Short mmCIF file of C-alpha atoms and ligand atoms in Angstrom, two decimals:
data_model
loop_
_atom_site.label_atom_id
_atom_site.label_comp_id
_atom_site.label_asym_id
_atom_site.label_seq_id
_atom_site.Cartn_x
_atom_site.Cartn_y
_atom_site.Cartn_z
CA MET P 21 -6.02 25.62 14.90
CA SER P 22 -2.75 27.20 15.56
CA ASP P 23 -0.73 28.99 12.99
CA THR P 24 2.26 26.68 12.81
CA MET P 25 2.77 22.79 12.89
CA ARG P 26 5.42 20.22 12.53
CA ALA P 27 6.04 18.41 9.43
CA TYR P 28 8.40 15.71 8.03
CA ARG P 29 9.65 17.10 4.83
CA LEU P 30 11.98 16.54 1.89
CA ILE P 31 13.56 19.98 1.51
CA ALA P 32 15.93 19.31 -1.33
CA TRP P 33 16.61 16.81 -4.17
CA GLY P 34 18.70 13.94 -2.94
CA GLU P 35 18.74 15.13 0.69
CA PRO P 36 17.24 13.05 3.63
CA PRO P 37 13.87 14.45 5.04
CA ARG P 38 13.73 16.55 8.01
CA LEU P 39 11.04 17.31 10.77
CA VAL P 40 10.58 21.06 10.44
CA ASP P 41 7.91 23.83 11.64
CA MET P 42 5.80 25.23 8.83
CA ALA P 43 2.32 27.04 8.40
CA VAL P 44 -0.69 25.29 8.95
CA PRO P 45 -2.51 25.19 5.53
CA ARG P 46 -5.92 26.92 5.17
CA PRO P 47 -8.42 25.47 2.76
CA GLY P 48 -9.28 27.50 -0.61
CA ALA P 49 -12.55 27.02 -2.55
CA GLY P 50 -13.34 23.35 -3.10
CA GLN P 51 -10.57 22.45 -0.60
CA VAL P 52 -10.48 20.91 2.97
CA VAL P 53 -7.79 20.70 5.70
CA VAL P 54 -7.64 17.46 7.74
CA ARG P 55 -6.18 17.10 11.18
CA VAL P 56 -4.03 13.91 10.89
CA ALA P 57 -4.93 11.06 13.26
CA GLY P 58 -2.49 8.50 11.69
CA ASN P 59 -0.13 8.26 8.65
CA GLY P 60 1.08 4.93 7.54
CA LEU P 61 4.63 4.60 6.41
CA CYS P 62 5.55 2.92 3.22
CA HIS P 63 8.77 1.30 1.86
CA SER P 64 8.23 3.67 -1.21
CA ASP P 65 9.04 6.63 0.97
CA PHE P 66 12.78 5.65 1.30
CA THR P 67 13.34 5.89 -2.28
CA MET P 68 11.70 9.48 -2.53
CA GLY P 69 14.79 11.12 -0.63
CA GLU P 70 17.07 9.55 -3.00
CA LEU P 71 15.54 11.02 -6.29
CA THR P 72 17.50 13.24 -8.41
CA ARG P 73 16.05 16.54 -9.51
CA GLU P 74 15.82 15.32 -13.05
CA ILE P 75 13.70 12.32 -12.15
CA GLY P 76 11.56 14.26 -9.71
CA GLU P 77 10.82 16.99 -12.10
CA ALA P 78 10.25 14.56 -14.90
CA LEU P 79 7.50 12.91 -12.62
CA GLY P 80 5.99 16.46 -12.03
CA TRP P 81 7.07 16.58 -8.37
CA SER P 82 8.16 20.02 -6.62
CA MET P 83 10.31 20.47 -3.59
CA PRO P 84 9.83 20.89 -0.71
CA PHE P 85 7.12 18.57 0.12
CA THR P 86 5.84 16.59 3.18
CA LEU P 87 6.04 12.90 3.11
CA GLY P 88 3.18 10.42 4.00
CA HIS P 89 0.58 9.06 1.62
CA GLU P 90 -1.42 6.88 3.89
CA VAL P 91 -3.54 9.49 5.71
CA GLY P 92 -6.49 9.06 8.34
CA GLY P 93 -7.86 11.99 10.23
CA TRP P 94 -10.67 14.38 11.02
CA ILE P 95 -11.97 17.37 8.78
CA ALA P 96 -10.46 20.63 10.59
CA ALA P 97 -11.45 23.19 8.16
CA VAL P 98 -13.74 23.36 5.15
CA GLY P 99 -13.39 25.71 2.11
CA SER P 100 -16.24 27.39 0.41
CA GLY P 101 -18.22 25.32 -2.03
CA VAL P 102 -17.52 22.00 -0.27
CA GLU P 103 -20.70 19.94 0.36
CA GLY P 104 -21.36 16.99 2.51
CA LEU P 105 -18.14 17.35 4.92
CA ALA P 106 -18.20 18.96 8.11
CA GLU P 107 -15.66 19.70 10.78
CA GLY P 108 -14.91 16.93 12.97
CA ASP P 109 -15.92 14.20 10.31
CA ALA P 110 -13.67 11.06 10.62
CA VAL P 111 -12.16 10.57 7.05
CA ALA P 112 -9.56 8.69 5.15
CA LEU P 113 -7.67 10.30 2.18
CA ARG P 114 -7.06 8.80 -1.35
CA SER P 115 -3.49 10.08 -2.18
CA PRO P 116 -2.92 9.50 -5.87
CA ALA P 117 -4.16 12.24 -8.16
CA SER P 118 -6.32 11.11 -11.09
CA CYS P 119 -7.92 13.25 -13.86
CA GLY P 120 -11.29 11.60 -13.74
CA SER P 121 -11.58 12.03 -17.63
CA CYS P 122 -8.95 10.00 -19.48
CA TRP P 123 -9.50 6.66 -21.07
CA TYR P 124 -8.38 4.91 -17.89
CA CYS P 125 -10.24 6.94 -15.46
CA THR P 126 -13.63 6.40 -17.31
CA ARG P 127 -13.10 2.68 -17.15
CA GLY P 128 -12.46 2.62 -13.57
CA GLN P 129 -8.77 2.03 -13.97
CA ASP P 130 -7.65 5.28 -12.57
CA SER P 131 -4.58 3.63 -10.96
CA ALA P 132 -3.25 3.82 -14.61
CA CYS P 133 -3.86 7.45 -15.01
CA SER P 134 -0.81 9.56 -15.92
CA GLY P 135 -2.06 12.03 -13.30
CA GLY P 136 -1.31 9.54 -10.60
CA LEU P 137 2.50 10.03 -10.81
CA VAL P 138 1.97 13.09 -8.37
CA GLY P 139 0.02 12.67 -5.26
CA ARG P 140 -0.29 13.56 -1.53
CA GLY P 141 3.03 12.46 -0.05
CA TYR P 142 4.99 12.09 -3.39
CA GLY P 143 5.51 15.46 -4.97
CA ARG P 144 2.74 17.22 -3.11
CA ASP P 145 2.31 17.75 0.74
CA GLY P 146 1.44 14.49 2.53
CA GLY P 147 0.25 13.44 5.98
CA LEU P 148 3.40 13.34 8.00
CA ALA P 149 2.42 16.63 9.59
CA GLU P 150 -0.25 17.69 12.13
CA TYR P 151 -2.49 18.93 9.26
CA VAL P 152 -2.66 18.32 5.46
CA LEU P 153 -4.39 20.12 2.72
CA VAL P 154 -6.73 18.28 0.54
CA GLU P 155 -6.83 20.12 -2.72
CA SER P 156 -9.85 18.22 -4.11
CA ALA P 157 -12.56 17.29 -1.64
CA GLY P 158 -13.34 14.35 -3.83
CA ASP P 159 -10.11 12.62 -2.50
CA VAL P 160 -11.89 12.52 0.89
CA LEU P 161 -13.53 9.07 1.94
CA PRO P 162 -15.72 9.23 4.89
CA LEU P 163 -15.27 6.77 7.74
CA ARG P 164 -17.95 5.17 9.45
CA SER P 165 -16.73 2.77 12.35
CA VAL P 166 -13.10 2.65 11.28
CA ASP P 167 -10.71 4.43 13.64
CA PRO P 168 -9.08 7.30 11.69
CA VAL P 169 -5.76 6.44 13.57
CA LEU P 170 -5.71 2.99 11.77
CA ALA P 171 -7.45 4.06 8.51
CA GLY P 172 -4.42 5.35 6.54
CA PRO P 173 -2.95 2.10 5.83
CA LEU P 174 -6.09 0.82 4.13
CA THR P 175 -5.77 3.53 1.53
CA ASP P 176 -2.55 2.26 0.10
CA ALA P 177 -1.13 -1.03 1.50
CA GLY P 178 -4.59 -2.46 1.96
CA ALA P 179 -6.05 -1.12 -1.40
CA THR P 180 -3.09 -2.26 -3.38
CA SER P 181 -3.30 -5.59 -1.83
CA TYR P 182 -7.00 -5.82 -2.48
CA HIS P 183 -6.46 -4.98 -6.24
CA ALA P 184 -4.21 -7.91 -6.45
CA VAL P 185 -6.67 -10.31 -4.71
CA ARG P 186 -9.58 -9.10 -6.75
CA ARG P 187 -7.68 -10.00 -9.85
CA VAL P 188 -7.37 -13.53 -8.89
CA LEU P 189 -10.76 -14.25 -7.21
CA ALA P 190 -12.32 -15.84 -10.34
CA LYS P 191 -9.62 -18.68 -10.03
CA LEU P 192 -10.21 -19.53 -6.38
CA THR P 193 -12.90 -22.09 -6.68
CA PRO P 194 -13.72 -24.47 -3.76
CA GLY P 195 -10.66 -26.80 -2.97
CA SER P 196 -8.15 -24.33 -4.75
CA THR P 197 -5.16 -22.91 -2.95
CA ALA P 198 -3.80 -19.20 -2.89
CA VAL P 199 -0.28 -18.64 -2.03
CA VAL P 200 0.84 -15.26 -0.46
CA ILE P 201 4.52 -14.78 -0.62
CA GLY P 202 5.75 -11.88 1.78
CA ALA P 203 3.38 -11.67 4.79
CA GLY P 204 4.35 -8.12 5.65
CA GLY P 205 1.99 -5.02 5.51
CA LEU P 206 0.37 -5.74 2.03
CA GLY P 207 0.56 -9.66 2.52
CA ALA P 208 -1.00 -9.64 5.79
CA PHE P 209 -4.12 -7.69 4.30
CA ALA P 210 -4.07 -10.12 1.30
CA ILE P 211 -4.45 -13.03 3.56
CA GLN P 212 -7.53 -11.53 5.17
CA PHE P 213 -9.21 -10.52 1.77
CA LEU P 214 -8.58 -14.04 0.46
CA LYS P 215 -10.14 -15.59 3.65
CA ALA P 216 -13.03 -13.04 3.47
CA LEU P 217 -13.80 -13.26 -0.22
CA SER P 218 -12.79 -16.68 -1.47
CA PRO P 219 -13.16 -20.35 -0.40
CA ALA P 220 -9.43 -20.97 -1.17
CA THR P 221 -6.96 -22.45 1.41
CA VAL P 222 -4.38 -19.80 2.04
CA VAL P 223 -0.63 -20.52 2.41
CA ALA P 224 1.68 -17.61 3.62
CA VAL P 225 5.32 -17.81 2.79
CA ASP P 226 7.79 -15.39 4.66
CA SER P 227 11.32 -15.44 6.09
CA ASP P 228 10.27 -13.77 9.15
CA PRO P 229 8.70 -15.87 11.89
CA ALA P 230 6.97 -12.80 13.59
CA ARG P 231 5.25 -12.03 10.33
CA LEU P 232 4.23 -15.72 9.87
CA GLU P 233 2.72 -15.54 13.48
CA VAL P 234 0.68 -12.68 12.55
CA ALA P 235 -0.35 -14.43 9.11
CA ALA P 236 -1.67 -17.38 11.10
CA SER P 237 -3.66 -15.25 13.47
CA ARG P 238 -5.15 -13.31 10.40
CA GLY P 239 -6.45 -16.62 8.85
CA ALA P 240 -3.60 -18.18 7.04
CA ASP P 241 -4.18 -21.89 6.83
CA GLU P 242 -0.57 -22.98 6.41
CA VAL P 243 2.73 -21.12 6.88
CA VAL P 244 5.92 -21.82 4.96
CA THR P 245 9.28 -20.18 6.41
CA GLY P 246 11.63 -18.72 3.78
CA VAL P 247 12.13 -19.26 0.03
CA ASP P 248 14.79 -21.31 -1.45
CA ARG P 249 15.19 -23.66 -4.41
CA ASP P 250 12.92 -26.21 -2.94
CA THR P 251 10.10 -23.97 -2.14
CA ALA P 252 8.22 -24.55 -5.46
CA ARG P 253 8.32 -28.38 -5.01
CA ARG P 254 7.22 -28.12 -1.43
CA LEU P 255 4.21 -25.91 -2.46
CA GLN P 256 3.39 -28.20 -5.22
CA ALA P 257 3.28 -31.13 -2.81
CA MET P 258 1.34 -29.16 -0.16
CA THR P 259 -1.33 -27.91 -2.73
CA GLY P 260 -1.78 -31.33 -4.25
CA GLY P 261 -0.76 -30.15 -7.74
CA GLY P 262 -0.13 -26.44 -7.52
CA ALA P 263 -1.79 -23.20 -6.44
CA ALA P 264 -4.54 -21.60 -8.46
CA ALA P 265 -3.06 -18.19 -7.53
CA VAL P 266 0.28 -16.82 -6.25
CA LEU P 267 0.53 -13.19 -5.10
CA ASP P 268 4.30 -12.11 -4.76
CA PHE P 269 4.52 -9.24 -2.54
CA VAL P 270 8.23 -9.48 -2.38
CA GLY P 271 9.43 -9.76 -5.97
CA ILE P 272 13.06 -10.86 -5.91
CA ASP P 273 14.53 -13.67 -8.20
CA HIS P 274 13.84 -16.57 -5.74
CA THR P 275 10.11 -15.49 -4.97
CA ILE P 276 9.38 -15.18 -8.76
CA SER P 277 10.82 -18.61 -9.60
CA ALA P 278 9.18 -20.10 -6.48
CA GLY P 279 5.88 -18.33 -7.26
CA LEU P 280 5.84 -19.50 -10.96
CA GLY P 281 7.03 -22.83 -10.02
CA SER P 282 4.06 -23.43 -7.65
CA LEU P 283 1.31 -22.63 -9.91
CA ARG P 284 -0.98 -25.23 -11.31
CA PRO P 285 -1.81 -25.21 -15.04
CA ALA P 286 -4.10 -22.29 -15.84
CA GLY P 287 -3.04 -20.51 -12.45
CA THR P 288 -2.24 -17.00 -12.02
CA TYR P 289 0.91 -15.21 -10.68
CA GLY P 290 0.58 -11.62 -9.54
CA LEU P 291 3.69 -9.60 -9.06
CA VAL P 292 3.19 -6.72 -6.58
CA GLY P 293 6.62 -6.53 -4.72
CA ALA P 294 9.19 -3.98 -5.85
CA GLY P 295 12.12 -6.32 -5.44
CA MET P 296 13.17 -5.74 -8.85
CA GLY P 297 13.70 -9.59 -9.51
CA THR P 298 14.16 -11.07 -12.85
CA PHE P 299 13.19 -14.53 -14.44
CA ARG P 300 15.83 -15.70 -16.92
CA ARG P 301 14.04 -18.69 -18.58
CA PRO P 302 12.55 -19.22 -22.10
CA TRP P 303 9.02 -17.91 -21.62
CA TYR P 304 7.58 -20.01 -24.35
CA GLY P 305 7.32 -23.55 -22.85
CA GLY P 306 8.99 -22.38 -19.69
CA LEU P 307 6.04 -21.10 -17.89
CA PRO P 308 3.24 -23.18 -16.36
CA ARG P 309 0.83 -24.40 -18.84
CA ASP P 310 -1.83 -21.79 -19.59
CA ALA P 311 -0.49 -19.56 -16.94
CA GLU P 312 -1.65 -15.96 -16.42
CA ILE P 313 0.98 -13.46 -15.21
CA PHE P 314 0.05 -9.92 -14.25
CA THR P 315 1.71 -6.83 -12.53
CA PHE P 316 0.36 -3.44 -11.51
CA GLN P 317 1.27 -0.66 -9.16
CA GLY P 318 -1.04 1.12 -6.79
CA SER P 319 -4.86 0.85 -6.48
CA SER P 320 -8.01 2.36 -7.90
CA ARG P 321 -10.54 4.48 -6.04
CA SER P 322 -13.13 1.64 -6.12
CA ASP P 323 -10.34 -0.56 -4.40
CA VAL P 324 -9.96 1.99 -1.58
CA GLU P 325 -13.77 2.22 -1.35
CA ASP P 326 -14.16 -1.62 -1.26
CA VAL P 327 -11.55 -2.01 1.51
CA LEU P 328 -13.03 0.69 3.57
CA ALA P 329 -16.39 -1.09 3.35
CA LEU P 330 -14.98 -4.40 4.41
CA ALA P 331 -13.22 -2.56 7.41
CA ASP P 332 -16.58 -0.75 8.42
CA GLY P 333 -18.23 -4.21 8.18
CA GLY P 334 -15.78 -5.40 10.81
CA GLN P 335 -14.19 -7.97 8.35
CA LEU P 336 -10.64 -6.52 8.60
CA VAL P 337 -8.19 -6.31 11.46
CA ILE P 338 -5.66 -3.42 11.04
CA ASP P 339 -2.50 -4.39 12.81
CA THR P 340 -0.25 -1.40 13.47
CA GLU P 341 2.94 -0.34 15.28
CA GLN P 342 2.43 3.34 16.32
CA PHE P 343 5.03 5.98 16.84
CA ALA P 344 4.73 9.82 17.65
CA LEU P 345 5.56 12.21 14.94
CA SER P 346 8.70 13.47 17.05
CA ASP P 347 9.93 9.78 16.54
CA VAL P 348 9.37 9.63 12.89
CA GLN P 349 12.96 8.79 12.40
CA ASP P 350 12.80 5.82 14.84
CA ALA P 351 9.61 4.79 12.85
CA TYR P 352 11.46 4.71 9.57
CA ALA P 353 14.35 2.74 11.16
CA ALA P 354 11.83 0.20 12.57
CA LEU P 355 10.38 -0.17 9.04
CA HIS P 356 13.91 -0.57 7.60
CA ARG P 357 14.77 -3.25 10.16
CA GLY P 358 11.66 -5.35 9.61
CA GLY P 359 10.38 -7.78 12.15
CA LEU P 360 7.22 -5.73 12.54
CA ARG P 361 3.79 -7.08 13.63
CA GLY P 362 1.97 -4.40 11.80
CA ARG P 363 1.98 -1.44 9.35
CA VAL P 364 4.00 1.59 10.94
CA VAL P 365 1.70 4.36 11.71
CA VAL P 366 2.88 7.77 12.94
CA VAL P 367 0.43 9.44 15.18
CA PRO P 368 0.90 13.35 15.28
CA SER P 369 -1.19 14.22 18.24
CA ASP P 370 0.67 14.13 21.55
ZN1 ZN Q 467 2.79 3.42 -0.69
ZN1 ZN Q 468 -7.11 10.01 -15.79
#
């Protein structure tokens, strides 16, 4: 390992990130250093550079830090006391911190742990660098057959999407329909999970024809272009009485009302997308009969493990668009523009 590396870092509150040189981290006791094979970019990265000091510090974040919370790579150095991991092992990293002992963590709901407000790539150094320090070796998840260049997106986009699918599986009996609104990074994973784990017919809804093409190639049985006032009626007609589950990976006013409007009685609507939409109707009597509505952020450790197991079993295609670390700004610009056919992954090695 050389002494210095490139890293894409937030340097100060409210300022855009920059590609800078910094020291390569060394592992302390119980820690490992991972050489990054690939780091997936996430829409949430955009908001981090805009945080005020007040909000950042309230979250427990400290400046500067390296962005990137979807990391796959190889173990580069192992600190004392770490067992079961060796240099060269292919791994993925779980980014959110969790305490392991609170009410939520002990019930397998570690995505609700208050420790998770800080994580690798948000408030601490992340994977948009040649190397990343893993402070707790427990965050390291070994890969068997999955390519570490592609593994990063599974740990966040894949696992969050899996969390949503897992929560509606019981509703997806034979003959039922699941609707996925927003067929981008998370939605494309959701389509694959639904096809792998349920007998439901899967309908993908998106305004972007490129995404719908990917959705169809990943198993969507039907695709619907765009969301407007007529979408709920169309989906009701297509599904012969409504969808058993709708997963909304967009979360704007139109998708919320189309999603709720296309449920069948006793169906479930899950809001995942951070579109900040609202639903201004009387809830009592205004929602589908016996409907269930849920929302959440992030994923638990067990979600990540399940997703990695599915990928290792060959049941998951990981669509990516890859960029070099020196082109990281172009990678974010591409993410911002949209029209992509896979998750954006930054590959630090030249
Ligand atoms: Zn993310
Ligand atoms: Zn906890």
